[in-house]
XYZ file of C-alpha atoms in Angstrom:
751
model
C 0.000 0.000 0.000
C 2.855 2.396 0.841
C 4.410 1.705 -2.542
C 1.111 2.530 -4.205
C 0.840 5.955 -2.618
C 4.507 6.761 -3.308
C 4.032 5.988 -7.001
C 0.755 7.844 -7.068
C 2.388 10.931 -5.593
C 5.056 10.753 -8.296
C 2.348 10.447 -10.915
C 0.457 13.470 -9.644
C 3.714 15.430 -9.546
C 4.451 14.560 -13.173
C 1.017 15.654 -14.334
C 0.628 18.962 -12.536
C 2.522 22.132 -13.314
C 4.392 23.857 -10.510
C 2.164 26.393 -8.778
C 2.362 29.889 -10.199
C 0.841 33.161 -9.175
C -1.726 33.524 -11.948
C -1.876 36.694 -13.946
C -5.244 38.446 -13.927
C -7.626 36.813 -16.388
C -10.343 38.939 -18.000
C -13.774 37.960 -16.698
C -15.917 36.080 -19.201
C -19.638 36.571 -19.239
C -21.319 33.190 -19.325
C -24.927 32.460 -20.269
C -25.418 30.418 -17.110
C -28.164 31.271 -14.626
C -25.863 33.426 -12.488
C -23.375 34.432 -15.194
C -20.584 32.422 -13.590
C -18.342 29.789 -15.147
C -20.022 26.368 -15.552
C -19.117 23.819 -12.894
C -17.171 20.629 -13.536
C -18.649 17.743 -11.539
C -16.423 14.649 -11.429
C -18.613 11.529 -11.266
C -16.749 9.280 -8.855
C -13.589 11.331 -9.311
C -11.612 10.548 -12.462
C -13.696 7.441 -13.143
C -12.694 7.431 -16.810
C -9.311 6.094 -15.685
C -9.609 4.599 -12.207
C -12.372 2.617 -10.477
C -15.167 4.972 -9.501
C -14.709 6.892 -6.224
C -11.424 5.181 -5.422
C -8.846 7.282 -3.636
C -6.827 7.368 -6.849
C -9.790 8.547 -8.910
C -10.548 11.315 -6.428
C -6.964 12.501 -6.029
C -6.391 12.434 -9.786
C -9.546 14.441 -10.474
C -8.461 17.200 -8.111
C -4.894 17.225 -9.427
C -5.760 17.459 -13.136
C -8.902 19.607 -13.145
C -9.509 23.317 -12.867
C -9.929 24.986 -9.457
C -13.437 24.726 -8.058
C -13.956 21.091 -9.072
C -17.022 19.398 -7.575
C -16.577 15.755 -6.528
C -19.655 13.549 -6.959
C -20.283 10.453 -4.854
C -23.155 8.052 -5.556
C -24.462 7.110 -2.103
C -25.090 3.452 -1.281
C -25.817 2.114 2.205
C -24.591 -0.961 4.055
C -26.869 -2.989 6.308
C -25.410 -1.202 9.329
C -26.145 2.240 7.882
C -22.711 3.284 6.632
C -22.640 5.386 3.478
C -20.403 4.222 0.626
C -19.504 5.827 -2.701
C -20.452 3.284 -5.357
C -22.161 3.607 -8.728
C -24.972 1.131 -8.083
C -26.957 -0.586 -5.333
C -25.297 -3.787 -6.508
C -21.644 -4.473 -5.828
C -20.915 -6.980 -8.568
C -20.208 -4.637 -11.492
C -17.790 -2.386 -9.601
C -16.078 -4.657 -7.039
C -14.593 -8.117 -6.521
C -17.601 -9.268 -4.432
C -18.695 -12.056 -6.796
C -15.340 -13.835 -6.569
C -15.354 -13.631 -2.773
C -18.948 -14.738 -2.232
C -19.860 -16.588 -5.452
C -23.131 -18.043 -4.085
C -24.467 -14.909 -2.390
C -26.548 -13.491 -5.219
C -30.007 -12.231 -4.301
C -32.978 -10.764 -6.116
C -34.787 -7.605 -5.012
C -37.615 -5.664 -6.552
C -36.342 -2.148 -7.253
C -38.922 0.347 -8.488
C -41.038 -2.431 -9.920
C -38.231 -4.385 -11.567
C -36.560 -7.574 -10.354
C -32.817 -7.011 -10.080
C -30.359 -9.802 -9.379
C -26.905 -9.391 -7.885
C -24.836 -8.746 -4.780
C -26.539 -5.838 -2.995
C -24.712 -3.391 -0.746
C -27.433 -3.540 1.932
C -26.756 -7.251 2.520
C -23.248 -6.613 3.869
C -21.810 -4.766 6.823
C -19.339 -1.973 6.252
C -16.594 -4.010 7.916
C -17.146 -6.960 5.561
C -16.854 -4.695 2.546
C -13.860 -2.686 3.773
C -11.973 -5.802 4.866
C -12.606 -8.024 1.854
C -13.821 -6.178 -1.201
C -11.762 -4.205 -3.734
C -12.861 -1.963 -6.572
C -12.755 -2.766 -10.287
C -13.347 -0.636 -13.356
C -16.983 -1.094 -14.357
C -16.634 -0.017 -17.996
C -14.722 -2.639 -19.902
C -13.102 -0.339 -22.485
C -11.235 1.422 -19.668
C -7.999 0.339 -17.939
C -8.347 -2.873 -15.967
C -4.824 -2.958 -14.530
C -5.977 -1.103 -11.397
C -8.658 -3.709 -10.614
C -8.526 -5.370 -7.208
C -5.985 -2.913 -5.772
C -8.122 -0.158 -4.244
C -10.598 -0.311 -1.357
C -14.167 0.943 -1.452
C -14.469 4.540 -0.194
C -16.857 5.632 2.514
C -18.527 9.010 2.094
C -16.440 10.269 5.003
C -13.256 9.166 3.167
C -14.072 11.413 0.225
C -15.107 14.304 2.450
C -11.835 13.815 4.320
C -9.691 14.792 1.312
C -11.491 18.159 1.374
C -12.462 18.473 -2.293
C -13.210 22.041 -3.384
C -16.903 21.099 -3.507
C -18.793 17.890 -2.796
C -21.941 16.494 -4.429
C -23.867 13.539 -2.963
C -26.169 11.695 -5.347
C -28.967 9.742 -3.626
C -30.521 7.472 -6.233
C -32.433 4.843 -4.251
C -33.845 6.361 -1.060
C -37.266 4.718 -1.469
C -35.637 1.305 -1.918
C -33.472 1.753 1.165
C -36.451 2.985 3.181
C -38.261 -0.259 2.367
C -35.366 -2.042 4.076
C -35.271 0.277 7.084
C -32.284 2.331 5.974
C -32.639 6.099 5.757
C -30.432 8.308 3.614
C -31.976 11.361 5.286
C -31.003 10.159 8.757
C -27.526 9.329 7.531
C -27.137 12.889 6.207
C -28.359 14.311 9.499
C -25.744 12.239 11.304
C -23.147 13.992 9.154
C -24.721 17.353 9.897
C -24.628 18.026 6.124
C -21.079 19.253 6.756
C -18.983 19.734 3.621
C -21.859 18.752 1.325
C -22.500 21.466 -1.268
C -25.001 19.596 -3.455
C -27.454 16.748 -2.926
C -29.272 15.332 -5.927
C -32.015 12.741 -6.217
C -34.611 11.599 -8.752
C -37.097 11.271 -5.848
C -39.162 14.348 -5.016
C -40.209 12.977 -1.620
C -36.630 12.581 -0.477
C -35.635 16.105 -1.488
C -38.646 17.554 0.310
C -37.841 15.538 3.446
C -34.395 17.132 3.812
C -35.318 20.601 2.571
C -35.174 22.367 5.931
C -31.850 20.760 6.894
C -30.366 21.583 3.500
C -31.393 25.227 3.685
C -29.893 25.505 7.150
C -26.615 24.018 5.886
C -26.726 26.061 2.632
C -26.661 22.845 0.630
C -28.158 23.057 -2.841
C -30.817 20.458 -3.680
C -30.878 19.212 -7.267
C -33.778 17.271 -8.779
C -32.560 14.612 -11.200
C -34.592 13.745 -14.288
C -34.391 10.159 -15.493
C -35.580 8.721 -18.803
C -38.670 10.712 -19.823
C -40.837 7.559 -19.746
C -39.591 6.396 -16.321
C -41.818 6.863 -13.275
C -40.889 9.202 -10.431
C -41.616 7.139 -7.259
C -43.189 9.890 -5.110
C -45.756 11.259 -7.577
C -46.035 8.167 -9.807
C -45.788 10.514 -12.759
C -43.530 10.149 -15.741
C -40.557 12.470 -15.732
C -41.843 13.827 -19.053
C -44.958 15.043 -17.214
C -42.952 16.667 -14.428
C -40.935 18.410 -17.100
C -44.013 20.419 -18.096
C -44.060 22.303 -14.787
C -40.501 23.368 -13.975
C -41.760 26.184 -11.756
C -43.101 23.588 -9.306
C -39.603 22.124 -8.920
C -38.318 25.458 -7.690
C -40.376 24.941 -4.512
C -38.057 22.150 -3.310
C -34.864 22.391 -5.430
C -32.434 25.017 -6.663
C -31.518 23.170 -9.826
C -32.058 20.172 -12.074
C -29.801 17.445 -13.424
C -30.756 15.994 -16.801
C -29.269 13.576 -19.345
C -27.562 15.616 -22.028
C -30.034 14.644 -24.751
C -32.747 16.557 -22.895
C -30.856 19.625 -24.126
C -29.287 18.608 -27.427
C -31.297 15.615 -28.695
C -29.989 13.314 -31.429
C -31.895 12.020 -34.408
C -31.958 8.353 -35.371
C -28.731 8.752 -37.369
C -26.792 10.250 -34.422
C -26.727 13.808 -35.688
C -27.785 16.746 -33.544
C -31.345 17.968 -33.736
C -32.100 21.608 -32.871
C -31.602 22.380 -29.192
C -34.620 22.081 -26.933
C -35.806 25.035 -24.881
C -35.087 23.167 -21.645
C -32.198 25.351 -20.443
C -34.015 28.578 -21.234
C -37.194 27.315 -19.560
C -35.329 26.161 -16.442
C -33.393 29.412 -16.163
C -36.651 31.321 -16.533
C -37.963 29.322 -13.559
C -34.829 30.213 -11.577
C -33.325 26.718 -11.759
C -29.694 25.858 -12.445
C -29.198 23.189 -15.129
C -26.603 20.432 -14.868
C -26.114 17.977 -17.725
C -24.931 14.377 -17.293
C -23.654 11.569 -19.470
C -20.304 13.003 -20.579
C -17.368 10.683 -21.215
C -14.490 10.773 -23.691
C -14.760 7.085 -24.506
C -18.435 6.886 -25.450
C -19.725 7.386 -28.970
C -21.916 10.445 -29.314
C -23.068 12.750 -32.126
C -21.142 12.736 -35.407
C -21.295 16.532 -35.259
C -18.471 16.497 -32.705
C -16.007 14.633 -34.960
C -15.018 12.427 -31.994
C -13.568 15.454 -30.168
C -14.937 15.449 -26.596
C -14.051 19.122 -26.124
C -16.336 20.004 -29.032
C -19.240 18.365 -27.222
C -18.682 20.356 -24.039
C -18.435 23.572 -26.043
C -21.758 22.797 -27.709
C -23.389 23.020 -24.266
C -21.648 26.165 -22.983
C -20.451 28.194 -25.957
C -23.217 28.097 -28.551
C -24.192 31.756 -28.306
C -27.719 30.982 -27.091
C -27.417 29.397 -23.637
C -25.061 27.618 -21.292
C -25.660 24.824 -18.850
C -24.532 25.544 -15.303
C -22.350 22.463 -15.049
C -21.384 19.024 -16.376
C -21.311 15.645 -14.681
C -18.411 13.861 -16.345
C -16.130 10.844 -16.035
C -13.216 12.875 -17.480
C -13.004 16.129 -15.495
C -9.749 17.401 -17.096
C -11.403 17.498 -20.526
C -14.405 19.412 -19.217
C -12.036 21.757 -17.362
C -9.987 22.567 -20.440
C -13.082 23.047 -22.601
C -14.474 25.632 -20.181
C -11.281 27.329 -19.047
C -9.121 27.112 -22.170
C -11.135 26.495 -25.322
C -14.392 28.402 -24.906
C -15.158 31.811 -26.431
C -12.347 31.293 -28.924
C -12.424 33.506 -31.993
C -11.657 31.858 -35.313
C -9.073 34.456 -36.281
C -6.972 34.063 -33.151
C -3.287 33.493 -33.959
C -1.785 30.163 -33.014
C 0.691 30.010 -30.154
C 4.144 28.684 -30.990
C 5.555 27.519 -34.294
C 4.144 24.001 -34.635
C 2.436 23.486 -37.981
C -0.970 21.873 -38.364
C -0.559 19.638 -41.433
C -3.476 17.704 -42.855
C -3.540 14.037 -43.737
C -5.598 13.881 -46.939
C -7.281 17.131 -45.943
C -9.811 17.046 -43.118
C -10.304 13.356 -43.833
C -11.921 12.760 -40.462
C -14.949 14.726 -41.645
C -15.096 14.150 -45.416
C -13.679 11.632 -47.886
C -9.942 12.245 -48.034
C -8.359 14.366 -50.755
C -11.687 15.711 -51.994
C -12.599 19.340 -52.501
C -14.778 19.195 -49.379
C -11.975 17.741 -47.238
C -9.635 20.510 -48.334
C -12.239 23.236 -47.888
C -12.995 21.978 -44.360
C -9.274 21.908 -43.565
C -8.904 25.547 -44.566
C -11.977 26.532 -42.550
C -10.539 24.639 -39.571
C -7.331 26.678 -39.695
C -4.871 24.119 -41.061
C -1.467 25.619 -41.884
C -0.471 23.094 -44.543
C -2.814 21.069 -46.742
C -1.467 17.926 -48.338
C -1.829 16.077 -51.619
C -0.541 12.531 -52.019
C -0.054 12.436 -55.774
C -1.304 9.436 -57.707
C -1.186 8.849 -61.447
C -3.902 7.555 -63.727
C -3.126 5.184 -66.563
C -3.259 8.070 -69.038
C -0.950 10.290 -67.011
C -3.289 12.498 -64.989
C -1.843 13.501 -61.614
C -4.462 13.743 -58.860
C -4.699 13.731 -55.071
C -5.536 10.479 -53.313
C -4.343 8.817 -50.136
C -2.908 5.757 -51.851
C -2.488 4.192 -55.270
C -5.001 1.536 -54.224
C -8.501 2.907 -54.760
C -10.345 0.227 -52.775
C -10.354 1.743 -49.249
C -11.497 5.248 -50.191
C -13.568 4.975 -53.375
C -16.391 2.860 -54.761
C -13.960 1.039 -57.087
C -14.925 -2.337 -55.631
C -18.416 -2.128 -57.059
C -17.307 -1.040 -60.522
C -13.845 -2.399 -61.263
C -13.552 -5.535 -59.159
C -12.214 -7.456 -62.161
C -9.317 -4.995 -62.433
C -7.853 -5.949 -59.055
C -4.220 -7.003 -59.322
C -1.237 -7.836 -57.173
C 1.598 -5.286 -57.038
C 3.994 -6.492 -54.311
C 6.256 -3.476 -54.878
C 3.473 -1.316 -53.459
C 1.516 -3.488 -51.010
C 1.159 -7.082 -49.910
C -2.532 -7.371 -50.792
C -4.392 -7.071 -54.063
C -5.756 -3.693 -55.017
C -7.429 -1.696 -57.736
C -4.705 0.752 -58.627
C -5.038 4.224 -60.068
C -2.350 3.590 -62.692
C -4.483 0.798 -64.168
C -7.492 3.079 -64.711
C -7.879 6.080 -66.970
C -8.744 9.442 -65.481
C -12.222 9.184 -66.994
C -12.713 5.831 -65.259
C -11.506 7.249 -61.942
C -13.861 10.209 -62.291
C -16.742 7.760 -62.672
C -16.135 6.591 -59.099
C -17.398 8.182 -55.931
C -15.041 9.037 -53.085
C -15.637 7.142 -49.858
C -14.742 8.275 -46.357
C -12.367 5.930 -44.562
C -13.438 5.008 -41.022
C -10.415 3.166 -39.594
C -12.149 2.090 -36.378
C -15.594 1.263 -37.694
C -17.080 -1.904 -36.259
C -20.632 -3.249 -36.523
C -21.903 0.136 -37.632
C -20.257 1.974 -34.738
C -17.568 4.648 -34.957
C -18.292 5.618 -38.519
C -17.033 8.970 -39.700
C -19.682 11.443 -40.856
C -21.841 8.829 -42.640
C -24.200 11.490 -43.998
C -21.314 12.619 -46.216
C -19.771 9.212 -46.773
C -19.496 9.729 -50.537
C -19.495 13.530 -50.709
C -17.063 15.677 -52.651
C -15.063 15.255 -55.835
C -11.519 14.239 -56.626
C -9.013 17.014 -57.301
C -6.245 16.990 -59.855
C -2.839 18.152 -58.710
C -3.171 21.400 -60.661
C -6.599 22.056 -59.104
C -5.168 21.395 -55.654
C -2.284 23.830 -56.178
C -4.629 26.508 -57.457
C -6.903 25.927 -54.462
C -3.949 26.326 -52.094
C -2.922 29.590 -53.747
C -6.459 30.984 -53.751
C -7.071 30.142 -50.097
C -3.657 31.560 -49.127
C -2.815 28.687 -46.803
C 0.586 28.813 -45.120
C 1.771 25.972 -47.282
C 1.085 22.902 -49.394
C 2.642 19.478 -48.970
C 3.119 17.275 -52.028
C 3.646 13.624 -51.146
C 5.267 11.555 -53.907
C 4.784 7.807 -53.684
C 5.972 4.829 -55.765
C 8.060 6.956 -58.146
C 10.485 4.158 -59.097
C 7.712 1.660 -59.819
C 5.669 4.123 -61.863
C 8.692 5.085 -63.956
C 10.049 1.608 -64.634
C 6.857 -0.455 -64.825
C 4.185 1.981 -65.995
C 6.093 4.598 -67.951
C 4.764 7.371 -65.743
C 7.135 10.132 -64.637
C 5.495 11.324 -61.435
C 8.478 13.470 -60.370
C 8.552 15.433 -63.633
C 4.773 15.750 -63.534
C 4.924 17.295 -60.052
C 7.715 19.672 -61.038
C 5.776 20.786 -64.085
C 2.590 21.364 -62.074
C 4.471 23.447 -59.509
C 6.092 25.505 -62.250
C 2.735 26.105 -63.954
C 1.258 27.208 -60.629
C 4.234 29.609 -60.119
C 4.650 28.260 -56.576
C 8.304 27.658 -57.428
C 8.816 31.387 -57.994
C 7.545 32.788 -54.695
C 8.380 32.602 -50.992
C 5.048 33.644 -49.461
C 3.656 30.114 -49.248
C 5.651 27.101 -48.133
C 6.028 24.179 -50.517
C 6.857 20.890 -48.808
C 7.925 17.921 -50.917
C 7.538 14.643 -49.032
C 8.572 11.130 -49.991
C 9.770 7.931 -48.377
C 12.364 7.749 -51.195
C 15.485 9.860 -50.645
C 16.229 9.759 -54.377
C 12.952 11.534 -55.060
C 13.867 14.264 -52.588
C 17.330 14.632 -54.139
C 15.764 15.607 -57.467
C 14.317 18.700 -55.759
C 17.635 19.757 -54.221
C 18.167 22.472 -56.850
C 14.960 24.259 -55.857
C 15.906 26.047 -52.611
C 12.465 27.400 -51.614
C 11.093 23.882 -51.194
C 11.204 22.081 -47.830
C 12.031 18.431 -48.384
C 10.457 15.950 -45.969
C 11.607 12.342 -45.598
C 8.789 10.058 -44.506
C 10.106 7.269 -42.271
C 7.359 4.687 -42.069
C 9.161 2.126 -39.917
C 9.086 2.499 -36.151
C 12.433 3.646 -34.790
C 13.719 3.923 -31.233
C 16.740 6.173 -31.792
C 18.350 8.404 -34.411
C 22.146 8.016 -34.274
C 24.225 10.870 -35.661
C 25.346 9.026 -38.836
C 21.685 8.454 -39.737
C 20.813 12.087 -39.029
C 23.746 13.249 -41.133
C 22.571 11.064 -44.000
C 19.045 12.451 -43.763
C 20.422 15.990 -43.890
C 21.898 15.283 -47.323
C 18.404 14.735 -48.697
C 15.836 16.417 -46.447
C 15.110 19.342 -44.149
C 12.463 17.521 -42.106
C 11.199 14.044 -41.256
C 7.688 12.702 -40.852
C 7.666 10.044 -38.116
C 5.130 7.694 -36.621
C 3.793 8.519 -33.173
C 5.297 5.345 -31.752
C 8.772 6.487 -32.807
C 8.451 9.316 -30.281
C 6.356 7.747 -27.507
C 6.357 3.971 -27.088
C 3.003 2.305 -26.454
C 2.143 -1.047 -24.873
C -1.463 -2.190 -24.442
C -2.676 1.407 -24.812
C -0.292 2.750 -22.162
C 2.550 5.149 -22.919
C 5.607 3.316 -21.622
C 8.463 5.588 -22.607
C 9.752 8.549 -24.583
C 12.527 8.297 -27.156
C 15.214 10.890 -27.884
C 14.476 10.944 -31.601
C 13.165 14.526 -31.672
C 16.169 15.839 -29.771
C 18.598 13.958 -32.049
C 16.904 15.272 -35.183
C 16.901 18.818 -33.851
C 20.630 18.592 -33.134
C 21.045 17.939 -36.847
C 18.817 20.913 -37.699
C 16.084 18.621 -38.988
C 12.451 19.461 -38.252
C 10.164 16.701 -36.973
C 6.533 16.139 -37.932
C 4.529 13.398 -36.218
C 1.727 11.399 -37.825
C -1.030 10.402 -37.965
C -3.202 11.947 -35.229
C -6.840 10.935 -35.021
C -9.659 11.862 -32.630
C -11.216 8.457 -32.009
C -10.416 7.416 -28.454
C -9.366 3.915 -29.552
C -6.295 5.456 -31.208
C -5.309 7.424 -28.102
C -3.296 6.071 -25.171
C -4.918 5.969 -21.724
C -2.207 8.378 -20.553
C -3.777 11.049 -22.781
C -7.129 10.596 -20.996
C -8.797 9.384 -24.241
C -8.541 13.045 -25.257
C -6.965 14.120 -28.564
C -6.111 17.518 -27.078
C -3.881 15.924 -24.420
C -2.172 13.885 -27.130
C -1.503 17.097 -29.065
C -0.074 18.714 -25.936
C 2.168 15.703 -25.381
C 3.696 15.833 -28.848
C 3.860 19.623 -29.204
C 4.598 20.903 -25.689
C 6.073 17.657 -24.322
C 8.128 16.356 -27.255
C 8.718 19.628 -29.084
C 7.676 18.490 -32.563
C 7.582 21.080 -35.331
C 4.293 19.912 -36.779
C 1.454 17.465 -36.352
C -0.113 15.538 -39.220
C -3.787 15.094 -38.446
C -7.069 14.037 -39.971
C -8.925 16.456 -37.674
C -7.216 19.855 -38.046
C -9.971 21.671 -36.111
C -8.907 19.920 -32.899
C -5.250 20.828 -33.359
C -6.008 24.430 -34.278
C -8.304 24.880 -31.284
C -5.557 23.670 -28.961
C -2.864 25.886 -30.485
C -5.093 28.964 -30.306
C -5.673 28.452 -26.602
C -3.543 30.390 -24.112
C -3.451 27.163 -22.072
C -1.168 25.609 -24.703
C 1.593 28.022 -23.648
C 3.150 26.491 -20.548
C 5.228 29.615 -19.983
C 2.160 31.722 -19.276
C 1.072 32.214 -15.697
C -2.493 30.944 -15.851
C -4.654 29.173 -13.255
C -4.955 26.161 -15.558
C -2.823 24.696 -18.351
C -3.218 21.842 -20.831
C -0.307 19.667 -19.777
C 1.533 16.933 -21.687
C 1.376 13.403 -20.340
C 4.450 11.876 -18.738
C 5.119 8.520 -20.404
C 5.204 5.664 -17.919
C 3.712 7.625 -15.026
C 0.190 6.206 -15.253
C 1.451 2.662 -15.670
C 3.620 2.989 -12.557
C 0.500 3.443 -10.410
C -0.567 -0.153 -11.071
C 0.854 -3.074 -9.142
C 3.923 -4.518 -10.843
C 2.256 -7.855 -11.501
C -0.632 -6.128 -13.288
C 1.548 -4.152 -15.682
C 2.001 -5.406 -19.253
C 5.352 -7.046 -19.982
C 8.053 -4.697 -21.195
C 8.364 -4.762 -24.969
C 11.671 -4.799 -26.789
C 12.821 -1.337 -27.857
C 12.445 -0.413 -31.501
C 15.693 -0.555 -33.473
C 17.632 2.658 -34.135
C 17.464 4.206 -37.577
C 20.267 2.859 -39.717
C 21.948 5.215 -42.179
C 21.629 2.619 -44.933
C 17.844 2.693 -44.490
C 17.898 6.333 -45.574
C 19.721 5.711 -48.837
C 17.602 4.634 -51.811
C 18.666 3.555 -55.270
C 18.721 6.236 -57.977
C 15.419 6.655 -59.765
C 15.174 4.636 -62.981
C 14.433 6.436 -66.243
C 10.819 6.611 -67.347
C 10.209 3.560 -69.514
C 8.814 3.813 -73.019
C 5.792 1.546 -72.901
C 5.811 0.954 -76.656
C 3.016 3.169 -77.978
C 3.352 6.203 -80.188
C 1.478 8.484 -77.814
C 3.188 7.225 -74.675
C 0.005 5.639 -73.285
C 0.219 2.122 -71.977
C -1.357 -0.464 -74.282
C -4.817 -1.651 -73.330
C -4.906 -4.654 -71.046
C -6.271 -7.860 -72.492
C -9.564 -8.987 -70.928
C -8.872 -11.450 -68.110
C -9.835 -15.068 -68.463
C -12.490 -16.540 -66.204
C -9.728 -18.257 -64.268
C -8.033 -14.913 -63.712
C -11.292 -13.420 -62.474
C -11.777 -16.274 -60.020
C -8.237 -15.925 -58.712
C -8.609 -12.152 -58.452
C -11.851 -12.489 -56.506
C -10.265 -14.880 -54.044
C -7.242 -12.652 -53.605
C -9.518 -9.658 -53.183
C -11.272 -11.418 -50.328
C -7.893 -11.879 -48.670
C -7.095 -8.210 -49.256
C -10.297 -7.205 -47.485
C -9.213 -9.197 -44.448
C -5.881 -7.432 -44.620
C -7.597 -4.055 -44.722
C -9.528 -4.941 -41.559
C -6.332 -6.131 -39.880
C -4.598 -2.902 -40.929
C -7.226 -0.875 -39.064
C -6.266 -2.652 -35.861
C -2.663 -1.426 -36.207
C -3.573 2.255 -36.353
C -3.047 2.857 -32.629
C 0.671 3.134 -33.345
């Protein structure tokens, strides 16, 4: 136990900036009931990481959240009348009780429903404290802390003196049936230190009204599902909703599920806001919204950015809720304190570039006009075009030469699938085998790398929206929109030249010359390739920044390798896992690659950043903003390559991204290995072997071959003979294997 608290103290120290005397911050006028900043209410502490209401969850919530945090405890009662902080009246989903007493299940009728499990009221406090440990009750969250932390009594949480304390009493009527009284328990505490008490039971709130007023404790009426029955009045909550003024007689505020305020339609897009907040404020009631968590799928409108969801409730220009109940209090804190009321034209802080990956491909099909337009609107510094070639020599922007993942090519040109091992291990339908007219007949298709069983799709309403852009159209778009720069990614140059007679390098040079981008210095031009020979062909054009893409995971960058890179490139594009090592979704260590590259005067870009929580380490709190802070403020990268530029831009425009400013709250980088060290040694994942250092010979590529003459007078490749039926059968089988490979590839995207 002593070891646990020592490690936990180290962890807290690594996550929290040294105290500063904050500079005066201009007051912000909020559209809350009283005009004050919305409250952050931590449900069971930092329950998005640690078991709910554990000492670790509570300490972590206070350490990582903004001042004024409110700690919420869900009250449950033992058979001897002791109050515990647990999420449910049953112990089995949040503790180890079922393994200790496997035959002790019981069934009780709770509000008309038969519930089966291990109920808190069947055990004494001593039995629970002496035998039972907490576990994480949401299975997508870390399980390595399970069985290590005791259940907390209400007095334990009050004893750490949180800034504010909220007690949620969900089942008073049930406990009263079994001769246990939450009201009497509260009176025994004298209501001391309790700032809020909430309940979905009107009778309970009325029974403690006089005591609460005397103690200056706010009473909050909690709305459940609109069709559920409130036990005191036997009315549906939807009926009670019609008379908010009556609630004011016994409560100062209301707590509602978030969809009471911003409902979703059947396709998970936002419907217009209800008038609930305005109506409640008119009745003099504060409004608290519940159901916020970074690792739960919500509306597609938020692009998987949890901060965007919070801002929708407090910074929409029409109303603001008075507080959030959340499992991830740091994210709510940063949304309110750092990201709200942000003007679109605010300059970014620091020099890190926001570079797109196929445009804003998290919101629209990649490399389409809509993806690029969204990227510009979102404030991206550099928009990118991965150049592909059609069979008849048209250069256009597309994420890969294989059209299967991000177009409708499968439905139209399945018979044209081939194997090109020089490019990828699976079959594909490749752009250089189709004419530009054939490619234009396809529809783009948004790529959802974490989609499963219909969940975690990206913007399905615009799944096939937008049109492909030629390279010349892309360059003209970049000039017209006056972006900071454009990045041209050149892939498969040697193969295209030798096997297809397509000179992609000369095509790119010609397009840049025609656009006049080679004759100006206002906009950056970045030329990226994983082939150093390609970059060497641009050496004679000084205004261009050459970027070497290193796709393999590396653990170090020795000086000879850095020196070799410097001969060909000014910057490198590295995988995230080459900077921060990951094991079982935990950040286990930090490499020195950025520092070594910077010593050689080589800029470092990191890729690819995505918003979906499955791609984000637990150490970043399932929050893409914390991941950005870790790479930019923590690792010192010179740019981030992202599919969601709005998230990166919002972070960089926030004063909280500048750790040198004296502010009451900052968005801090994660310390690799700190979270993992809190778990017992035996629960930690085994240490993985370090990635190999970058070898200088891996930087050197063979000279580019000359562009082959494919044997036709006009330079176009001869038409392909129709495949035999046997070829079609083989292709179909191989295509099935390639689909499995595509699915497997999605599972590797965490790194």
